[in-house]
Short mmCIF file of C-alpha atoms and ligand atoms in Angstrom, two decimals:
data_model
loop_
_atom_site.label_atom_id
_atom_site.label_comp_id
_atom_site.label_asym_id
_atom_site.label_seq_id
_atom_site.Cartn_x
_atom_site.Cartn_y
_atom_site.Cartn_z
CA UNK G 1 28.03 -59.08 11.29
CA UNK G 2 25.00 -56.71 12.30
CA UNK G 3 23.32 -59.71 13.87
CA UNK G 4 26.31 -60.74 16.42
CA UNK G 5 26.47 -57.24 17.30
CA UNK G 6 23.08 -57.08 18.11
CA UNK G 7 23.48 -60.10 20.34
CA UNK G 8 26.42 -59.22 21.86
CA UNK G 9 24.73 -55.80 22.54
CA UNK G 10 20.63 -56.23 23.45
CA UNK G 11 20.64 -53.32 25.22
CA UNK G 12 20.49 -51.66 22.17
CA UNK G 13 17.35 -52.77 21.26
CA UNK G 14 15.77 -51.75 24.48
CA UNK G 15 16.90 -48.78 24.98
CA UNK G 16 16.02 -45.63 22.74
CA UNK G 17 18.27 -43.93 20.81
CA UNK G 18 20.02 -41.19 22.29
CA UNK G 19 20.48 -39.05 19.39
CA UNK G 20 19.17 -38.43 15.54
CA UNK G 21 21.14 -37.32 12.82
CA UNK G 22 19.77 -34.27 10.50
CA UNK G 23 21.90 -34.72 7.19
CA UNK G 24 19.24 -34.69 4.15
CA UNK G 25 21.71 -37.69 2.67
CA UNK G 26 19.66 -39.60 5.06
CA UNK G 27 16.09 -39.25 4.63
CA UNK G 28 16.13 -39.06 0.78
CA UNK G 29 13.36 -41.65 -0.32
CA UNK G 30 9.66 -41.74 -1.41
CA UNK G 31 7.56 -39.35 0.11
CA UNK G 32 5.97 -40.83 3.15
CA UNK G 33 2.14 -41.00 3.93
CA UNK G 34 0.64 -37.43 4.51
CA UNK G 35 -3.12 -37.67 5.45
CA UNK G 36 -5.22 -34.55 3.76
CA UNK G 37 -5.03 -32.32 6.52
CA UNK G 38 -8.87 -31.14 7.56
CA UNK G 39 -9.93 -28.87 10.16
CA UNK G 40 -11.42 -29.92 13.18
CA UNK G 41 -12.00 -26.29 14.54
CA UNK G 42 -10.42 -23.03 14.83
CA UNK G 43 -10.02 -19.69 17.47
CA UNK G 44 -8.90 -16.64 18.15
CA UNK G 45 -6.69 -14.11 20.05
CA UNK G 46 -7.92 -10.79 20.39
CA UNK G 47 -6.08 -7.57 20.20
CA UNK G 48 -5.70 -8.18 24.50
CA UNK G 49 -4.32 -11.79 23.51
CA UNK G 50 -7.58 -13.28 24.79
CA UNK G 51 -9.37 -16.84 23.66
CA UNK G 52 -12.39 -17.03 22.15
CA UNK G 53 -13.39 -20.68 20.53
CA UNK G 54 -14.15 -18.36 17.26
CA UNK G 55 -13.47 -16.52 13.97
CA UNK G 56 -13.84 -13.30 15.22
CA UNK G 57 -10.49 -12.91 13.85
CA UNK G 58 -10.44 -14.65 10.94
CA UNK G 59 -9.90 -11.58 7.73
CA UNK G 60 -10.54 -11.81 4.29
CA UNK G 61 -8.59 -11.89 0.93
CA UNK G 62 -8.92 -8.79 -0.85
CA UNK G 63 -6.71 -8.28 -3.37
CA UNK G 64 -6.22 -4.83 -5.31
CA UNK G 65 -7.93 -4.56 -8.62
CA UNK G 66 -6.12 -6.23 -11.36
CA UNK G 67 -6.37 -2.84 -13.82
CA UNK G 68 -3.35 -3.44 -15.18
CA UNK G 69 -1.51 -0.81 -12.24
CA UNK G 70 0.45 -2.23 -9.96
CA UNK G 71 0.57 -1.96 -6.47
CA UNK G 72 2.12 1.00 -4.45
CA UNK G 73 2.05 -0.31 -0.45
CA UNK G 74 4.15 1.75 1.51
CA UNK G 75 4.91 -1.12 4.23
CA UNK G 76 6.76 1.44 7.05
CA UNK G 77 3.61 3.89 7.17
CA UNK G 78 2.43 3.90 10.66
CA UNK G 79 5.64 2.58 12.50
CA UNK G 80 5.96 2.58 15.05
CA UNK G 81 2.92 5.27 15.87
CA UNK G 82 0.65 2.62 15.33
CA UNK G 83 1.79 -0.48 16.18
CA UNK G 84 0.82 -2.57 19.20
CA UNK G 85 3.57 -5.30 19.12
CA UNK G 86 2.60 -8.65 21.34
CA UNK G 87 4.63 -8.86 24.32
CA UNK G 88 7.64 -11.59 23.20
CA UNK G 89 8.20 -11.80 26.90
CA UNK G 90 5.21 -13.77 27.19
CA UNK G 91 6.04 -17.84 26.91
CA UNK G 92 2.48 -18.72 25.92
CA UNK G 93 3.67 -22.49 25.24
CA UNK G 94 0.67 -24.69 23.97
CA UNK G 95 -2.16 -22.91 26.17
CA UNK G 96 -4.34 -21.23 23.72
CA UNK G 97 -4.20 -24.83 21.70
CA UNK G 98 -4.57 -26.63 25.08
CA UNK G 99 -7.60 -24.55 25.29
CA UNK G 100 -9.28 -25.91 22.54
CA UNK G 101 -8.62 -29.21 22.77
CA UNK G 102 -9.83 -29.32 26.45
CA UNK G 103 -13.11 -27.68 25.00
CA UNK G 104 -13.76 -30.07 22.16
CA UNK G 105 -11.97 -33.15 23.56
CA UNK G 106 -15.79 -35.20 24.06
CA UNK G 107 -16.21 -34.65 20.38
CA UNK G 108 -13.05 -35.10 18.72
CA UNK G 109 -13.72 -36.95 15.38
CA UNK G 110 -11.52 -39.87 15.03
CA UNK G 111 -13.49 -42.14 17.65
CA UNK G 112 -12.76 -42.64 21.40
CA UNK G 113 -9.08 -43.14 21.99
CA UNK G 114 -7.94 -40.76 19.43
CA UNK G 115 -6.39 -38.27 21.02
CA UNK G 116 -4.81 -40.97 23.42
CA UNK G 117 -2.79 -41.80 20.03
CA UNK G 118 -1.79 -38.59 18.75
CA UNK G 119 1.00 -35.60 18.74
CA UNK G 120 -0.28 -31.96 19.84
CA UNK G 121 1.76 -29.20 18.81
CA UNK G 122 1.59 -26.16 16.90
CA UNK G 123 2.04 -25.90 13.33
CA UNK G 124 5.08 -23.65 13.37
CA UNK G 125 6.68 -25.72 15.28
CA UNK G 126 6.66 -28.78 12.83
CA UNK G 127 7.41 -26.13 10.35
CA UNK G 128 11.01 -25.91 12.17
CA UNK G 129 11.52 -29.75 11.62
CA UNK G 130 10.70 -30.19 8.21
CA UNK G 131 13.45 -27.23 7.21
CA UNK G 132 16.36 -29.05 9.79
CA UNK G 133 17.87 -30.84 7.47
CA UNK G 134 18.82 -27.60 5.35
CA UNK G 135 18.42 -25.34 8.28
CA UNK G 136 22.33 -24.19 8.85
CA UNK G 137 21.70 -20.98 11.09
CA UNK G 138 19.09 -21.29 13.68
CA UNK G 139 18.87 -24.75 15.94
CA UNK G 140 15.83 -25.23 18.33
CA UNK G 141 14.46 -26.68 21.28
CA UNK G 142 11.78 -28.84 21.78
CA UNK G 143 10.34 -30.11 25.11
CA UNK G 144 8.20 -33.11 24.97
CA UNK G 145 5.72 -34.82 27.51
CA UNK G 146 3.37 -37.57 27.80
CA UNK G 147 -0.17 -37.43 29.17
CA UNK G 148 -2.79 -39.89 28.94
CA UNK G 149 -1.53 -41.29 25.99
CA UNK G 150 -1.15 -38.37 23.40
CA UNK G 151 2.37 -36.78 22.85
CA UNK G 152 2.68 -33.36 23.43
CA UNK G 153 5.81 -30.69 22.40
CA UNK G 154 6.04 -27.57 23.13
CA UNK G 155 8.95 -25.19 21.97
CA UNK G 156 11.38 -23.86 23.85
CA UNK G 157 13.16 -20.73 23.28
CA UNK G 158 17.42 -21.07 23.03
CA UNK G 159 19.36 -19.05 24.98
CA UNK G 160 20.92 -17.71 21.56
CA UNK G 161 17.16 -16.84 20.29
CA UNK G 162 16.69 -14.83 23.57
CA UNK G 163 19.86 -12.95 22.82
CA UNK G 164 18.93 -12.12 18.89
CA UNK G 165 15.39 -11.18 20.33
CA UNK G 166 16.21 -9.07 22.66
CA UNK G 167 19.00 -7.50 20.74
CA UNK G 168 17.43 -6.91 17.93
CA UNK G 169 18.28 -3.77 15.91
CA UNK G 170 16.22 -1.44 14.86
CA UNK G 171 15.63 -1.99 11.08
CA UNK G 172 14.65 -5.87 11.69
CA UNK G 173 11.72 -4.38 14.69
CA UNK G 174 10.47 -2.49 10.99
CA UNK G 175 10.71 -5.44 8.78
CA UNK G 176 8.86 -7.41 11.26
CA UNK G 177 5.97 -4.53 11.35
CA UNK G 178 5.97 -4.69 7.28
CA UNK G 179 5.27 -8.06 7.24
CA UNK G 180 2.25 -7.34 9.34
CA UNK G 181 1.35 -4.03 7.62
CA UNK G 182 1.24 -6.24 4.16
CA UNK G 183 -1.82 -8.43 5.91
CA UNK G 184 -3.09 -5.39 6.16
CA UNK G 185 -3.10 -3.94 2.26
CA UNK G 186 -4.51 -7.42 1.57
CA UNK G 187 -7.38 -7.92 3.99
CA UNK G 188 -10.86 -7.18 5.16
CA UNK G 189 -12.87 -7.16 8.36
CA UNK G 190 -15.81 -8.56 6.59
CA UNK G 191 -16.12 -10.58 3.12
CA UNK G 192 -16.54 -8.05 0.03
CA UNK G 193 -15.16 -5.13 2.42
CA UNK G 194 -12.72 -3.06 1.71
CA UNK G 195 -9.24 -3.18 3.17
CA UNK G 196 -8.11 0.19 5.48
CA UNK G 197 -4.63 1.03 6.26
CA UNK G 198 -5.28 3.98 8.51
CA UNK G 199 -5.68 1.81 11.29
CA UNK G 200 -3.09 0.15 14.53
CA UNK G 201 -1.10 -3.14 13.18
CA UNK G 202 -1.87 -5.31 16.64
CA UNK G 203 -0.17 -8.48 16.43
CA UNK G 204 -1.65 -9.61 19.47
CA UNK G 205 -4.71 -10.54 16.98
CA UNK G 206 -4.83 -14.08 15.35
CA UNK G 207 -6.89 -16.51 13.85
CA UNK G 208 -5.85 -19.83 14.14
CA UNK G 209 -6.86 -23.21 12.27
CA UNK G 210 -7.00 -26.36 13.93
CA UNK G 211 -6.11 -29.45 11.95
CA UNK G 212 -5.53 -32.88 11.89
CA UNK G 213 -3.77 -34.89 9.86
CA UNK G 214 -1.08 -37.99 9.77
CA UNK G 215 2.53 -38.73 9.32
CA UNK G 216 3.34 -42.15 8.31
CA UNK G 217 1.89 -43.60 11.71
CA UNK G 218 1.53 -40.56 13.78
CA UNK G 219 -1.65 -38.95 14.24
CA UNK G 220 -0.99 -35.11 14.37
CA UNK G 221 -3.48 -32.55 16.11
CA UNK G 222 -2.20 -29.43 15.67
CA UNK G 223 -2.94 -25.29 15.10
CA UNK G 224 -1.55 -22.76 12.85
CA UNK G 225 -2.06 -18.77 12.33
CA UNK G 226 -3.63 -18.25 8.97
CA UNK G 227 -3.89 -15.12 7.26
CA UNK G 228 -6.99 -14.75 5.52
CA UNK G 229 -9.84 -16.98 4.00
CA UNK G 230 -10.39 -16.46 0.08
CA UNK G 231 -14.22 -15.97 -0.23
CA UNK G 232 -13.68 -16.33 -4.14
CA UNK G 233 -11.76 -19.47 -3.95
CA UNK G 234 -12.91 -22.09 -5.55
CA UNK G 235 -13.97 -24.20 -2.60
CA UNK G 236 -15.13 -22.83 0.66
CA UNK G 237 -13.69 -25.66 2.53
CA UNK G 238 -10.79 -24.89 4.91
CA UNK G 239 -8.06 -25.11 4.53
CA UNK G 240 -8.24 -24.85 0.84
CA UNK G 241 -10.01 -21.81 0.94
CA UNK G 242 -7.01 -20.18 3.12
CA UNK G 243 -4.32 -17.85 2.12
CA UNK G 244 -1.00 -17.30 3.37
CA UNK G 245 0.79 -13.55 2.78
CA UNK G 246 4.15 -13.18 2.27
CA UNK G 247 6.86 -10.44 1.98
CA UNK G 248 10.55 -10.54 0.43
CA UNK G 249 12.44 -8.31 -1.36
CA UNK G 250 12.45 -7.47 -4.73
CA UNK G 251 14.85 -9.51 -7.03
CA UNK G 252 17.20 -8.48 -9.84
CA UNK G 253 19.63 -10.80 -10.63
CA UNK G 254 19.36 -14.64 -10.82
CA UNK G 255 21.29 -15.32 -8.19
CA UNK G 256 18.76 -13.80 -5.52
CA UNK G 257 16.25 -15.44 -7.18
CA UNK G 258 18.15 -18.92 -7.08
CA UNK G 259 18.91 -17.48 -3.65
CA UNK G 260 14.97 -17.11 -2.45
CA UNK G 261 14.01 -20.46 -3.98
CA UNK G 262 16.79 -22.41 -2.08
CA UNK G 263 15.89 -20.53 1.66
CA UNK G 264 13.00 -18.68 1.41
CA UNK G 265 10.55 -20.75 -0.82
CA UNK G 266 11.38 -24.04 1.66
CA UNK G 267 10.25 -22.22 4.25
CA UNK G 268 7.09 -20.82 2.50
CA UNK G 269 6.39 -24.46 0.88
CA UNK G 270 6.83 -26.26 4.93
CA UNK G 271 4.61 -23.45 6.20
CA UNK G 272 1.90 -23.80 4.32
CA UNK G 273 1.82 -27.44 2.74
CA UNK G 274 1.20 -28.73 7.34
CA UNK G 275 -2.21 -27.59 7.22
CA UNK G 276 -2.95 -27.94 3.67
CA UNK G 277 -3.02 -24.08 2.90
CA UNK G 278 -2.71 -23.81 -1.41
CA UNK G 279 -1.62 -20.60 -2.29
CA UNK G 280 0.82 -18.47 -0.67
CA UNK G 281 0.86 -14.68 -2.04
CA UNK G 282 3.80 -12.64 -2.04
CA UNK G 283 4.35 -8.76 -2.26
CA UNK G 284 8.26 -7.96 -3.16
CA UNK G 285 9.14 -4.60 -1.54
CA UNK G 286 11.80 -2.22 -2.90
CA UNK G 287 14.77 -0.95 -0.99
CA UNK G 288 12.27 2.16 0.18
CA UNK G 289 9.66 -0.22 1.88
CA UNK G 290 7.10 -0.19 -0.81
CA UNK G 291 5.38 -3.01 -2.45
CA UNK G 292 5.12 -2.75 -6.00
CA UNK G 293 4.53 -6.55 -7.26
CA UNK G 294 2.55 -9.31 -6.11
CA UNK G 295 3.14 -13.22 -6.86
CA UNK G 296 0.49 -16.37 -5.89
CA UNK G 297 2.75 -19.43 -5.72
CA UNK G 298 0.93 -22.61 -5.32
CA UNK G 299 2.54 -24.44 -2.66
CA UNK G 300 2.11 -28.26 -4.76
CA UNK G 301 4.51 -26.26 -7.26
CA UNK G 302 6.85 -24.70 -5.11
CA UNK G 303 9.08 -27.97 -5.21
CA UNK G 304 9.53 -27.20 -8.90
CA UNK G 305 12.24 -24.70 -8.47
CA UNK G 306 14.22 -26.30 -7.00
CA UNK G 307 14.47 -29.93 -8.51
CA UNK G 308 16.92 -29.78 -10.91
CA UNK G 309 19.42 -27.63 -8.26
CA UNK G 310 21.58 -29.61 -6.66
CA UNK G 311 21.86 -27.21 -3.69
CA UNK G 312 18.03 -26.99 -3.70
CA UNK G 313 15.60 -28.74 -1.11
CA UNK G 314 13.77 -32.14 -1.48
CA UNK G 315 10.22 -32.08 0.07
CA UNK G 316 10.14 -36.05 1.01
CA UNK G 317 13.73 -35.30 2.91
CA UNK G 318 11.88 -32.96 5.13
CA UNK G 319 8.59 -35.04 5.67
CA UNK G 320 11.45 -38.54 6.32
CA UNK G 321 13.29 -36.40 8.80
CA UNK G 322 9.94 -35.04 10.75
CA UNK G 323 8.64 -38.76 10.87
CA UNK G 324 11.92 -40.03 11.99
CA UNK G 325 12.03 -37.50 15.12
CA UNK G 326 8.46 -37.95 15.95
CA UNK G 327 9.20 -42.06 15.83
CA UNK G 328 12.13 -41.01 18.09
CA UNK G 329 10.42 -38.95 20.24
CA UNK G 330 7.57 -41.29 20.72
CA UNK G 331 10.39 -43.59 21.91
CA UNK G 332 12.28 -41.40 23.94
CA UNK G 333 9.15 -40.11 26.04
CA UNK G 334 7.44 -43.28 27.34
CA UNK G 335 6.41 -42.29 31.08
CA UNK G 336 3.01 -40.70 30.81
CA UNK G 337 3.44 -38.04 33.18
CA UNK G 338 2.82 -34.45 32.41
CA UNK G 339 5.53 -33.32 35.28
CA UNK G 340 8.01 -35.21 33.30
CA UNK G 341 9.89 -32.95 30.23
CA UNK G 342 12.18 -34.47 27.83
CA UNK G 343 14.20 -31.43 26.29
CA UNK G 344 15.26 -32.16 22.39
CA UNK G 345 18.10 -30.04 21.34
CA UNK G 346 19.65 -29.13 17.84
CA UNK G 347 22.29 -26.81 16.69
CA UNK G 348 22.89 -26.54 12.97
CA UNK G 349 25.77 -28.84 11.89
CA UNK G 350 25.09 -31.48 15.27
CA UNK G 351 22.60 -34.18 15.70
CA UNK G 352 19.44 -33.99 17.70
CA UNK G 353 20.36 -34.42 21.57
CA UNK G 354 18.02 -35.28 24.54
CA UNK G 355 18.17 -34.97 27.90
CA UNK G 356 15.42 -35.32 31.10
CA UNK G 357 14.09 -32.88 32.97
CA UNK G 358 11.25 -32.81 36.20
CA UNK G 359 8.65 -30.09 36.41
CA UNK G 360 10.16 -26.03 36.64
CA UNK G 361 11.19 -24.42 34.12
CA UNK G 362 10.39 -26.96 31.60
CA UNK G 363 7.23 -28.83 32.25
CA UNK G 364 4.80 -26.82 30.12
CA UNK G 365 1.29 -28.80 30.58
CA UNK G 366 -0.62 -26.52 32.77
CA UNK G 367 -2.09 -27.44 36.04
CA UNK G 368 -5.40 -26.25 34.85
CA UNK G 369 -5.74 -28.38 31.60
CA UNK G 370 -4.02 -32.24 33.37
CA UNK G 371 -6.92 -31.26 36.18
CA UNK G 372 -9.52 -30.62 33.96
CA UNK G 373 -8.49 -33.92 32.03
CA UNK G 374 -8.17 -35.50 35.15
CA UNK G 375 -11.87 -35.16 35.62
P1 A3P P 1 6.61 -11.88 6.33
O1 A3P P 1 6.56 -13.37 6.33
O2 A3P P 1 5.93 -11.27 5.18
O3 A3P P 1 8.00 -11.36 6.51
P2 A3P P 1 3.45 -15.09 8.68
O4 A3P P 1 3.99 -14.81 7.31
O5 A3P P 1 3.89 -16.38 9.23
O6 A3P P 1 1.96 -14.92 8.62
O7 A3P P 1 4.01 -13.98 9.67
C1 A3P P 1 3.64 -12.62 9.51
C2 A3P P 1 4.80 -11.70 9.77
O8 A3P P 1 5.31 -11.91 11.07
C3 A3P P 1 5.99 -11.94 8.87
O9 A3P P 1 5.77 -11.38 7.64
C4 A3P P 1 7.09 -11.27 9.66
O10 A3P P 1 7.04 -9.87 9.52
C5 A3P P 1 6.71 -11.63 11.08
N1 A3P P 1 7.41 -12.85 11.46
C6 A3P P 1 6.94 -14.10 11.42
N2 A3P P 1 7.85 -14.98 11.85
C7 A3P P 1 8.94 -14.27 12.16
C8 A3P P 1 10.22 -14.59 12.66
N3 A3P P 1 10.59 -15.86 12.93
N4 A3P P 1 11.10 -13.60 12.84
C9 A3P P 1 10.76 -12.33 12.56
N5 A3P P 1 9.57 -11.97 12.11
C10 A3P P 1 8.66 -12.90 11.91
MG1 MG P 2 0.43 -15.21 9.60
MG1 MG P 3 1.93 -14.55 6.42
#
């Protein structure tokens, strides 16, 4: 049957597919191949949003003293006197990443041709496909081009996001500060410092790893924010030696907590598990704002919640579903030209659409980076 359709029908194996489906029914299997992710390099914004191919903004774990007291972190001090918010308005795209690469593209380890073979993109934005298949509020958009070989995608805001953002009421602005203010409570300037919450929250700062790893056949170069490096972890190697902070509210019944492990925790385990980041800490805050409890979950064991609940998430369903849109992406964008934008498109409940677009607004691959490649 399949066979005389596929005669009758050889268009279909020329041309791509023209959609992918997102239902976790369909990518439950063995995990696929994850290469150990290792870091090639990292950088940093500073508080003006400017590059520097450094750590000069990379802060370090420093944990209150385990005396038996808890915590008392009042997360809305300082709001909004002293917070510098980064400008949303600004559509920074891959550039600061683009950056790097162009800087350390003669010595990229892999050999010669590397990079010809492999995805660039950032971290968060893999993060968004390995939670699609259980994602059922917030779709995305993803524009993809070819140059000189490697794959690149770049996100692209939704109309609907732009709405939320820019409508966005007043006690979500706070929560967003509180998650910054917790970095904070937690971190030094320098290892063995001390941690000082009298000063601005500037989220235009940012250290950023960058890694590479490999999906089932797709070489992945790509850069994620991380919070602070552990200088008591066990290892000094990145990533291991990296920790990721968290915030969520405090829980009281068991149905927030089955709650948090079904949403929360999958986004926490996709975050961090990309670049090979162990231990995410948590401080739960109390309806006043104040954090009175902190939590290290080990990302390998964040699975563990949820495998006996049937409503739960399923790690290899979200690494299957990222390798099946990067195979169809890699199919779907075959002209190597950075002028030429293929826009993928999900809404929760719909497959993954494409369509074709030709430089403005979409093509996102600087002029200054394809010339400098050029050369
Ligand atoms: P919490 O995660 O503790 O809420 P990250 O955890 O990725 O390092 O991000 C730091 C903080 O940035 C978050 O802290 C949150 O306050 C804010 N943030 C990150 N992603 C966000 C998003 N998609 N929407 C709103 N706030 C976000
Ligand atoms: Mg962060
Ligand atoms: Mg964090």
């Amino acid at each position: 049957g399949a066979e005389k359709i596929e005669e009758a029908e050889p268009w279909n194996k020329l041309l791509p597919a023209s959609s992918l489906p997102t239902d976790p029914a369909l990518y439950v299997g063995p995990f696929p191949f994850y290469r150990r992710p290792s870091e090639l390099g990292c950088f940093s914004l500073d508080a003006q949003r400017q590059y520097h191919g450094d750590a000069r903004a990379l802060r370090y774990y420093c944990p209150p003293p385990t005396n038996g007291q808890s915590p008392n972190f009042d997360l809305r001090d300082g709001y909004p006197d002293r917070y510098r918010p980064r400008d949303e308005e600004v559509q920074e795209r891959l550039d600061h990443l683009l950056c790097w690469v162009l800087e350390h593209r003669g010595r990229l380890e892999g050999g010669p041709g590397w990079l010809a073979g492999a995805i660039v993109t950032w971290r968060g934005h893999l993060t968004k496909l390995l939670t699609t298949p259980y994602e059922r509020q917030e779709g995305w958009q993803l524009a993809a081009s070819r140059f000189q070989g490697t794959l690149y995608l770049s996100e692209v805001e939704t109309p609907a996001a732009r709405v939320q953002r820019l409508t966005r009421p007043p006690v979500l602005q706070e929560l967003m500060y509180m998650g910054y203010k917790f970095e904070q409570y937690m971190c030094a300037d320098k290892p063995g410092g001390s941690t000082d919450p009298s000063g601005e929250v500037n989220t235009n700062v940012a250290f950023c790893s960058v890694l590479r790893s490999r999906l089932g056949n797709h070489p992945l170069l790509f850069s994620g924010e991380v919070d602070c490096i552990d200088p008591q972890a066990p290892t000094t190697q990145p990533p291991t030696c990296y920790v990721e902070l968290k915030t969520s509210k405090e829980m009281h019944s068991p149905g927030q907590r089955k709650s948090f492990y079904r949403r929360k925790l999958l986004k926490w385990w996709a975050q961090s598990f990309l670049p090979g980041v162990p231990n995410v800490v948590a401080g739960f805050r109390n309806p006043e704002g104040f954090v009175c409890s902190l939590k290290t979950f080990r990302t390998m064991e964040m699975f563990e919640y949820v495998r006996n609940d049937r409503d739960g998430w399923n790690p290899s369903v979200c690494m299957n579903f990222c390798a099946a849109f990067l195979s169809f992406a890699q199919n779907t964008v075959v002209q190597d030209d950075p002028r030429l934008v293929y826009l993928f498109s999900w809404e929760p409940g719909s497959p993954v659409t494409v369509s074709e677009h030709r430089d403005a607004p979409h093509a996102f691959l600087p002029t200054w980076y394809v010339e400098a490649m050029t050369q």
